[in-house]
Every structure is written in C-alpha cells, then in structure tokens.
DNA sequence: TATAAATAATAGTATTACTATTATAAATAA
DNA sequence: TTATTTATAATAGTAATACTATTATTTATA
C-alpha cells in the first residue's frame, strides 16, 4: 500500500502552501537535508536556493523567513506523531502497553514506510532533537502563539496526558509530565550523542538508553 | 557583609576577561539587560555598543561573537549555582532536605543579596530559562565541547547526581535525572509563562508550580 | 488562443557580523 | 618627568544575511 501523509499545517506558518506545488515540495525536501547538514543557524534561504536549484525570491513566496520554515517542519513532525499515536494505539487495551508505545514513539527513530519517501524521517527526527525548542524559545512566542502555531504540539501533549490520566487518574501533573517526556526525549538523546557526561549512558546500556530512562521515570511518576 | 562573586570562567570563552576592566563589566551588565529585553536572536553587538556607550569594535576585543558572550553568562550562572549549592547544603544532614534545597535552587529566582548587584539575578534567571539551551544546541557543539566550555554544567550535573545517589544508591540514572531536572526546571517555567496548556498550572497551584512538579517527579524517581 | 498564475532572473537595500587602521586617552615603567 | 605600553574610541570598510521589488519567461487553465 502506497500512501503519502499530508497534514494541513496552520496557514499562518506559510505564505503559500509548499505541499501544493513541486517547487514547494522541493523546498521542503532540501530544507530538511540542509538544516540537518549545517544546522539551523548556518541555514539560509540563499544556500537553500542553491541546493534546491531555485532562487531566493521563489522561496520567499512560500515562507516569510527561515523560522517559519523550521516551524513548518516541526509542526509536520508534531502532526505526524499525533497520527502515529492513534495508529499504533489502535486496538491496544493494556494501559501500560499504551504508554510504552508512546515513549517508543517519542524516543525511537521515526517509523518509516519501506518505499522512498518525500520526507527523510531520520533527518527530521535529528532536526527535532537539535532544533525544535528554537521555534518557541523566541521573544515573540506570545504573538505567534496567538495564531495557534503551537496547537499541534499542545494537542499531542494533551493526547499523551490523557493516556497518563487513564493509567493513573489520581496523578495531577499529566500535562507537565507529558511535555517533560517530550522534551526529555530530545534533550537526553542530544546529550547521549554530544555530551554523554550529562547522562548515564555506557557501552552496555547504549541501545535505547533514552527510552529506558524515560520508561523508568514516567512509570514511577505515574505509580 | 559585602562581597562580590567572581568565578573564573573558561578562558576559551572570552578574548579578554570582561571582569578585568570597567568596560568589560559594563559590557556584561548591559548585555544581560539587553538580552533579557529583546531576546538573544535580536541582540547584536551594535545595539549593545549603543546602550553600553561604547563601540562595536571595543566589544569585539572581549568576545569573539555573541554566542560566546551568551556562553559566558550561562557559564557564570552554572558556576553560581554550583557555589550556592555548596553554600546552602552546608551543615544539612537530612538527605531529603538536601534534594529539596537543590530543586528550589533550580526553580526559584536566584537568591540575591539585598544591596545593588553588578549582575541582575532575576534577568539572568530569565535568560537561563529562555536562552541557555541555545549554547549547546549548535552544530559545532563537539568542537566547543573540546575546550571544556561545558565543564561547569557537567560539574553541576554531577554534583546534583551525587546527592541523588546518596539518597538512593540503587538508582541507576542519577546523572540523567540530574540533567533532566535542570532542563525541566527551565522548560516548565517557560511553559508556565508562555504556553501554560503544556503544563498543569492553574490559579491555585500557580505559586511554585515548577518546584512542586519537579519535587514530585524527582522523589518518585528516586523512591 | 488568450489570460492568468507561477517561477526565474535580476537588482537593490538595510542590517548583521565581523576586520582593520589610526587616533587618543590612561596607566605604568624608565 | 617623559617615554612607552596598553586600552579604548573613532572611523572605515567588507562579505554575508535577510529581506523587497521589478520585470521577463514559462506553465497551467479558461
């Protein structure tokens, strides 16, 4: 079964829907490759224009600036996770199992269909780990928040919180635990890769370290 | 008792020690004010030169770029926390009490002497919350890490981890719990202020929310 | 085939992130 | 005291960034 996932991303994020044209898709594809490769700070529309074989001005017709483009990618990820959550939780009744699946979704590389994808999922996951907090750690967070650009993040957070509440109705910090789990999944993964002294990774537990830590943390919190 | 706290910050972070001259101190003071006011992305040496009543080129003699200047401020904060930890933990024997003091240090506004300070502690705390992750979420993290610029962060993390280990020697994720506590203190505080739907704050628990959540999380993890 | 829409090509601007040079003021050493 | 070093200020300049605007050309649709 072939299918491509398209999520309707908030219209305030783009000037022109990049999913609506070949050039738009090309811009998205290459921005993911380029941000992954050189990092968000070094990433510019000029460099993107070169690799996407288009012009700066053409890119500006899709996105106001590179921050919005990053926000688009991160939003796509949040929507994707939300979708995968529903998908993978379907028909699972065991509450503990449900939470384990959630934590795997947060920490593992993104599940990918076998066939060639428009979106490089591994790259997106690494971008989310290293760059996602930059979309809200900005001075105009309150302003852009009014346009509901963080809605998918909040919905994902709420959905996970609901499963936590379902597991233990007495627990009062379900949403904070949810946002903490999401952020910790990124932080710890980044630390494991770049600053391992901030973690307890070692050669033995290297595999799935972030998951193992998170599972321990979350289930104890919910106990 | 009047005293001023000076920490020797890693020499790779600055070109010329800003603590060594009036201009240097002026640069630090105004950079804290300005980063707090307009955010790190909008902050430039040109703007800083204007408010500090000096020139761009003079600032460049102290710091290579604004990233290094931010790193200096964040490093100062890490050293300060490390110092305050020793200071406040002195003579405390109760292990639970010790951890509570640590979590208060991480979440509360920084304790401040009554008299006029060179460093605006409230501003520094807000800068740490909103900007600190930007010092390591960069493409050249591995390179700058070689110069030990994150040593104070790692030491702080290790010191807190030690208290966790002391509280429960069987717990195997002390360092990850420590870095998670530090990061969560910032994240949740940011969310409470700007994106409260990602947390469980409400009018009742507003006061010390982040502390209350963290205390619950950490003690359950260590139980 | 005409017309509209999308894209490319080109040009241009203000700001950013620097580097370099020289002048002047302040601190210290001979 | 004068000479000399050192710090800072003033000035200039550059490459890159982050855009905006205009016109030409291609592509899609009526």
XYZ file of C-alpha atoms (C1' of nucleotides) in Angstrom:
506
model
C 0.000 0.000 0.000
C 1.455 3.290 -1.075
C 0.322 6.476 0.533
C 1.766 9.818 1.340
C 0.996 11.618 4.532
C -0.077 15.195 4.227
C -1.187 17.186 7.211
C -2.853 20.505 6.975
C -0.384 22.747 8.680
C -1.624 26.051 10.114
C -1.932 28.630 7.343
C -0.187 31.310 9.350
C 3.055 29.401 9.052
C 3.404 29.684 5.295
C 2.613 32.280 2.666
C 1.882 29.660 0.053
C 1.287 26.002 0.839
C 4.516 24.172 -0.028
C 2.575 20.915 -0.448
C 0.656 22.489 -3.323
C 3.463 22.512 -5.887
C 6.540 20.649 -6.977
C 8.743 23.590 -6.130
C 7.181 23.764 -2.667
C 7.904 20.082 -2.049
C 11.408 20.519 -3.376
C 11.953 23.404 -0.975
C 10.758 21.262 1.943
C 12.841 18.264 0.978
C 16.024 20.264 0.575
C 15.463 22.380 3.661
C 15.293 19.196 5.740
C 18.503 17.919 4.173
C 20.248 21.255 4.577
C 19.151 22.040 8.147
C 20.207 18.530 9.122
C 23.551 19.019 7.439
C 24.603 22.509 8.517
C 22.302 23.321 11.453
C 19.614 25.958 11.695
C 21.902 28.897 12.488
C 24.002 28.372 9.359
C 20.960 27.625 7.218
C 19.928 30.455 4.868
C 17.437 30.784 2.026
C 20.303 31.593 -0.302
C 22.039 28.293 0.422
C 18.692 26.522 0.196
C 18.034 28.139 -3.187
C 21.337 26.792 -4.469
C 20.750 23.173 -3.422
C 17.070 23.260 -4.425
C 18.070 24.784 -7.753
C 15.745 27.726 -7.414
C 16.044 31.356 -6.331
C 15.881 33.069 -3.000
C 12.877 35.107 -4.079
C 10.969 31.974 -5.066
C 11.466 30.536 -1.594
C 10.274 33.779 -0.049
C 6.978 33.307 -1.845
C 6.420 30.195 0.280
C 7.862 31.190 3.642
C 8.244 34.565 5.290
C 11.548 33.567 6.868
C 13.579 30.561 7.915
C 11.997 30.476 11.378
C 8.602 29.865 9.817
C 10.046 27.163 7.621
C 11.502 25.415 10.669
C 8.174 25.816 12.434
C 6.537 24.157 9.436
C 8.849 21.159 9.654
C 8.408 20.848 13.421
C 4.651 21.176 13.047
C 4.677 18.470 10.451
C 6.502 16.269 12.965
C 4.010 17.004 15.732
C 1.121 16.152 13.408
C 2.892 13.027 12.294
C 3.464 11.864 15.860
C -0.160 12.563 16.687
C -1.233 10.490 13.714
C 1.161 7.643 14.511
C -0.013 7.656 18.095
C -3.610 6.994 17.077
C -2.430 4.481 14.549
C -0.204 2.486 16.869
C -2.505 2.684 19.879
C -5.457 1.296 17.936
C -6.740 -1.949 19.443
C -4.274 -1.833 22.314
C -6.161 -2.162 25.556
C -3.405 -2.638 28.086
C -2.765 0.798 29.579
C 0.851 0.131 30.422
C 1.496 -1.129 26.936
C -0.046 2.023 25.514
C 2.351 4.232 27.423
C 5.299 2.119 26.364
C 4.295 2.591 22.749
C 4.058 6.342 23.295
C 7.514 6.500 24.835
C 8.934 4.467 21.966
C 7.379 6.887 19.506
C 8.995 9.789 21.344
C 12.444 8.270 21.576
C 12.888 5.986 18.606
C 13.740 6.947 15.123
C 10.525 7.654 13.308
C 8.840 4.603 11.865
C 9.168 4.701 8.141
C 7.482 3.007 5.255
C 9.810 0.919 3.189
C 9.469 2.830 -0.002
C 11.227 6.022 -0.940
C 9.755 8.918 0.996
C 9.482 12.588 0.207
C 10.442 13.281 3.802
C 13.621 11.894 5.236
C 12.346 10.711 8.610
C 15.730 10.166 10.172
C 16.771 13.697 9.300
C 13.519 15.112 10.630
C 13.987 13.291 13.910
C 17.503 14.680 14.321
C 16.246 18.162 13.431
C 13.523 17.851 16.050
C 16.097 16.831 18.652
C 18.513 19.653 17.940
C 16.306 22.473 16.704
C 12.695 22.107 17.835
C 12.981 24.159 21.005
C 14.180 27.089 18.918
C 10.699 27.534 17.497
C 9.253 28.550 20.856
C 12.301 29.899 22.694
C 11.874 33.231 20.924
C 10.926 36.684 22.100
C 7.722 36.777 20.062
C 6.426 33.450 21.396
C 3.247 35.056 22.753
C 2.492 36.753 19.461
C 2.940 33.699 17.264
C 1.133 31.573 19.842
C -1.985 33.655 19.204
C -2.041 32.309 15.659
C -2.231 28.798 17.120
C 1.001 27.695 15.529
C 1.704 25.531 18.598
C -1.694 23.853 18.523
C -0.379 20.513 17.217
C 2.223 20.477 19.991
C -0.437 21.190 22.600
C -2.745 18.563 21.150
C -0.006 15.961 21.134
C 0.828 16.886 24.697
C -2.840 16.644 25.706
C -3.273 13.295 23.985
C -0.326 11.787 25.822
C -1.506 13.390 29.066
C -4.848 11.677 28.593
C -3.214 8.269 28.451
C -1.304 9.132 31.606
C -4.546 10.133 33.303
C -6.138 6.928 32.107
C -3.308 4.928 33.608
C -3.475 6.736 36.929
C -6.463 9.068 37.421
C -5.035 10.299 40.714
C -1.915 11.783 39.139
C -2.212 15.553 38.960
C 0.676 16.515 36.664
C -0.288 14.666 33.498
C 0.322 17.537 31.079
C 3.592 18.620 32.637
C 4.737 15.022 32.658
C 3.757 14.798 29.021
C 5.648 17.926 27.922
C 8.561 16.861 30.100
C 8.625 13.436 28.462
C 8.629 15.021 25.005
C 11.393 17.493 25.841
C 13.419 14.957 27.789
C 13.276 12.554 24.863
C 15.037 15.226 22.802
C 17.404 16.531 25.462
C 18.650 13.155 26.583
C 19.091 11.973 23.025
C 21.134 15.088 22.270
C 23.200 14.647 25.421
C 23.817 10.960 24.714
C 25.221 11.925 21.327
C 27.141 15.080 22.189
C 27.514 15.499 25.953
C 27.269 11.976 27.379
C 28.604 13.032 30.779
C 25.224 14.614 31.377
C 23.684 11.158 31.170
C 24.307 7.641 32.420
C 24.969 6.022 29.061
C 27.673 3.457 28.836
C 28.644 0.753 26.405
C 26.190 -1.693 27.944
C 23.031 0.393 28.055
C 23.772 2.437 24.934
C 20.975 0.889 22.976
C 17.649 2.509 23.779
C 19.180 4.407 26.663
C 16.802 7.353 26.370
C 13.811 5.028 26.207
C 14.926 3.034 29.227
C 15.476 6.145 31.298
C 12.163 7.664 30.259
C 10.221 4.481 30.900
C 11.627 4.289 34.409
C 10.909 7.981 35.032
C 7.370 8.043 33.663
C 6.099 4.858 35.272
C 7.498 5.856 38.623
C 5.868 9.257 38.325
C 2.569 7.606 37.473
C 2.839 4.828 40.050
C 28.841 41.758 54.675
C 29.543 42.989 51.201
C 31.206 40.731 48.700
C 31.141 40.227 45.013
C 31.189 36.812 43.438
C 33.671 36.298 40.669
C 34.151 32.934 39.059
C 36.958 32.126 36.775
C 35.193 31.351 33.567
C 36.961 29.192 30.984
C 39.445 31.305 29.046
C 38.319 29.924 25.709
C 35.041 31.754 26.084
C 36.444 35.270 26.015
C 39.261 37.051 24.230
C 39.842 39.402 27.145
C 38.475 38.825 30.623
C 35.468 41.135 30.999
C 35.848 41.055 34.786
C 39.259 42.703 34.417
C 38.073 46.172 33.441
C 35.263 48.638 33.935
C 34.374 48.461 30.272
C 34.250 44.674 30.475
C 31.875 44.789 33.443
C 29.776 47.401 31.694
C 29.551 45.137 28.647
C 28.402 42.230 30.823
C 25.865 44.274 32.739
C 24.305 45.746 29.620
C 24.351 42.502 27.686
C 22.294 40.889 30.451
C 19.825 43.764 30.384
C 19.636 43.761 26.607
C 19.358 40.002 26.047
C 16.637 39.927 28.681
C 14.848 42.789 26.975
C 14.994 41.864 23.292
C 15.969 38.171 23.271
C 19.133 36.565 22.001
C 18.185 36.489 18.314
C 17.589 40.250 18.172
C 20.624 41.001 20.308
C 23.616 42.401 18.387
C 26.943 43.900 19.397
C 25.953 47.096 17.659
C 22.873 47.514 19.845
C 24.919 46.535 22.876
C 27.541 49.146 21.994
C 24.845 51.803 21.916
C 23.379 51.013 25.341
C 26.798 50.380 26.889
C 28.019 53.645 25.394
C 30.985 52.068 23.675
C 31.798 50.844 20.195
C 31.248 47.556 18.434
C 34.983 47.086 17.949
C 35.630 47.516 21.664
C 33.167 44.726 22.449
C 34.851 42.503 19.891
C 38.053 42.823 21.867
C 36.307 40.990 24.726
C 34.167 38.448 22.929
C 34.580 36.761 19.587
C 30.838 36.792 18.953
C 27.510 36.997 20.708
C 27.301 33.214 21.155
C 30.436 33.295 23.266
C 29.058 36.170 25.292
C 25.888 34.198 25.999
C 28.006 31.192 26.884
C 29.891 33.401 29.329
C 26.678 34.474 31.052
C 25.329 30.913 31.190
C 28.650 29.653 32.489
C 28.592 32.298 35.170
C 25.151 31.020 36.149
C 26.303 27.394 36.301
C 29.259 28.380 38.481
C 26.993 30.468 40.641
C 24.553 27.588 41.150
C 27.413 25.264 41.967
C 28.662 27.721 44.548
C 25.216 28.286 46.058
C 24.662 24.554 46.235
C 27.710 24.064 48.419
C 26.771 27.093 50.405
C 23.168 26.135 51.067
C 23.844 22.436 51.598
C 26.466 23.104 54.246
C 25.511 21.563 57.577
C 22.350 19.997 56.201
C 22.377 16.305 57.010
C 18.897 15.218 56.049
C 19.198 13.773 52.547
C 15.653 14.563 51.544
C 16.062 18.128 52.732
C 19.219 18.448 50.662
C 17.413 17.489 47.484
C 14.593 19.886 48.239
C 17.126 22.681 48.584
C 18.640 21.697 45.231
C 15.278 21.747 43.490
C 14.491 25.124 44.990
C 17.778 26.441 43.689
C 16.927 25.163 40.211
C 13.415 26.529 40.114
C 13.347 29.664 42.236
C 14.549 33.063 41.324
C 18.183 33.261 42.202
C 18.855 34.201 45.799
C 20.154 37.704 45.867
C 21.924 39.907 48.339
C 19.966 42.952 49.337
C 22.303 45.547 48.017
C 22.674 46.702 44.459
C 24.301 43.980 42.398
C 26.527 44.117 39.360
C 24.552 41.204 37.989
C 20.816 41.397 37.787
C 19.944 37.949 39.090
C 16.335 37.998 38.024
C 17.321 38.850 34.467
C 19.990 36.149 34.463
C 17.465 33.568 35.606
C 15.045 34.506 32.837
C 17.887 34.433 30.300
C 18.861 30.974 31.503
C 15.263 29.792 31.109
C 14.796 31.142 27.603
C 18.276 31.044 26.095
C 20.545 28.558 27.850
C 19.837 25.596 25.604
C 20.976 27.680 22.632
C 24.566 27.476 23.817
C 24.734 23.735 23.212
C 22.069 23.197 20.542
C 24.547 24.254 17.869
C 26.257 22.441 15.042
C 29.744 22.941 16.483
C 28.838 21.541 19.918
C 31.502 18.828 19.689
C 34.205 21.311 18.767
C 33.481 23.807 21.527
C 32.969 20.961 23.985
C 36.620 20.024 23.466
C 37.583 23.347 25.017
C 35.679 22.323 28.137
C 33.272 25.208 27.922
C 30.523 22.954 29.316
C 32.586 21.788 32.265
C 30.679 23.871 34.840
C 27.409 22.444 33.536
C 28.751 18.906 33.777
C 30.126 19.536 37.240
C 26.849 20.940 38.448
C 25.064 17.975 36.938
C 27.497 15.581 38.620
C 27.160 17.303 41.979
C 23.396 17.017 41.927
C 23.653 13.430 40.687
C 25.829 12.646 43.694
C 23.151 13.812 46.093
C 20.641 11.663 44.233
C 22.963 8.686 44.533
C 23.427 9.442 48.196
C 19.666 9.473 48.685
C 19.164 6.208 46.851
C 22.347 4.276 45.955
C 20.318 1.770 43.952
C 19.076 4.333 41.444
C 20.973 3.973 38.174
C 20.004 7.140 36.304
C 21.347 9.802 38.644
C 23.064 11.929 36.007
C 20.224 11.767 33.506
C 17.778 12.611 36.285
C 20.019 15.500 37.218
C 20.251 16.951 33.700
C 16.544 16.307 33.240
C 15.759 18.193 36.442
C 17.868 21.134 35.318
C 16.325 21.269 31.853
C 12.805 20.624 33.114
C 13.159 23.457 35.603
C 13.712 25.773 32.643
C 11.224 24.217 30.239
C 8.344 24.086 32.656
C 8.996 27.608 33.862
C 8.961 28.797 30.253
C 5.783 26.857 29.525
C 4.053 28.146 32.645
C 4.745 31.688 31.484
C 4.144 31.386 27.758
C 2.435 28.087 26.884
C 0.557 27.066 30.047
C -1.505 24.438 28.234
C 1.636 22.332 28.166
C 1.525 22.238 31.952
C -0.953 21.742 34.751
C -0.756 25.219 36.228
C -3.911 26.835 37.425
C -4.795 29.718 39.683
C -4.479 27.557 42.772
C -1.116 25.929 42.211
C 0.448 28.836 40.338
C 2.893 29.604 43.100
C 5.920 27.325 42.946
C 4.259 25.153 40.323
C 7.508 24.115 38.688
C 9.025 23.273 42.051
C 6.021 21.217 43.130
C 6.006 19.250 39.896
C 9.747 18.641 39.999
C 9.713 17.589 43.654
C 7.030 15.033 42.912
C 8.879 13.781 39.833
C 12.335 13.536 41.376
C 11.354 11.891 44.655
C 9.232 9.339 42.871
C 12.096 8.575 40.510
C 14.413 8.139 43.472
C 11.960 6.230 45.655
C -5.501 31.291 -28.285
C -5.768 34.385 -24.532
C -5.065 35.098 -19.983
C -3.734 34.294 -15.554
C -0.573 32.362 -12.355
C 3.909 30.638 -11.029
C 8.577 30.912 -11.348
C 13.138 32.732 -12.682
C 16.269 36.349 -13.245
C 17.982 40.417 -11.773
C 18.744 44.233 -8.905
C 18.846 46.537 -4.859
C 18.684 47.777 0.400
C 19.319 47.721 5.373
C 21.294 45.128 8.797
C 24.460 41.856 10.676
C 28.765 40.160 11.789
C 32.615 40.938 11.519
C 38.134 43.039 10.397
C 41.451 46.660 10.028
C 43.539 51.194 10.822
C 44.528 55.093 13.136
C 43.898 58.454 16.891
C 43.594 59.457 21.541
C 43.479 58.759 26.420
C 45.059 56.406 30.602
C 48.226 53.614 33.162
C 52.826 52.195 34.148
C 57.895 51.930 33.755
C 62.429 54.054 32.889
C 59.111 63.564 34.042
C 58.972 61.601 29.938
C 58.565 57.516 27.291
C 56.139 53.654 26.362
C 52.856 50.431 26.615
C 48.013 49.358 26.791
C 43.137 50.252 26.411
C 39.667 52.407 24.206
C 37.363 55.275 20.697
C 36.569 56.659 16.146
C 36.254 55.608 11.619
C 36.061 52.890 7.590
C 35.195 49.031 5.144
C 33.629 44.103 3.670
C 31.115 39.833 2.963
C 27.072 37.735 4.170
C 22.319 37.818 5.670
C 17.641 38.840 5.336
C 14.941 40.610 3.029
C 11.832 43.646 -1.116
C 10.771 44.967 -5.752
C 10.590 44.637 -10.806
C 10.407 42.510 -14.946
C 10.811 38.512 -18.024
C 9.617 33.981 -19.023
C 7.431 29.727 -18.587
C 3.428 26.854 -17.408
C -1.291 25.948 -16.495
C -6.085 26.937 -17.180
C -10.260 29.226 -19.254
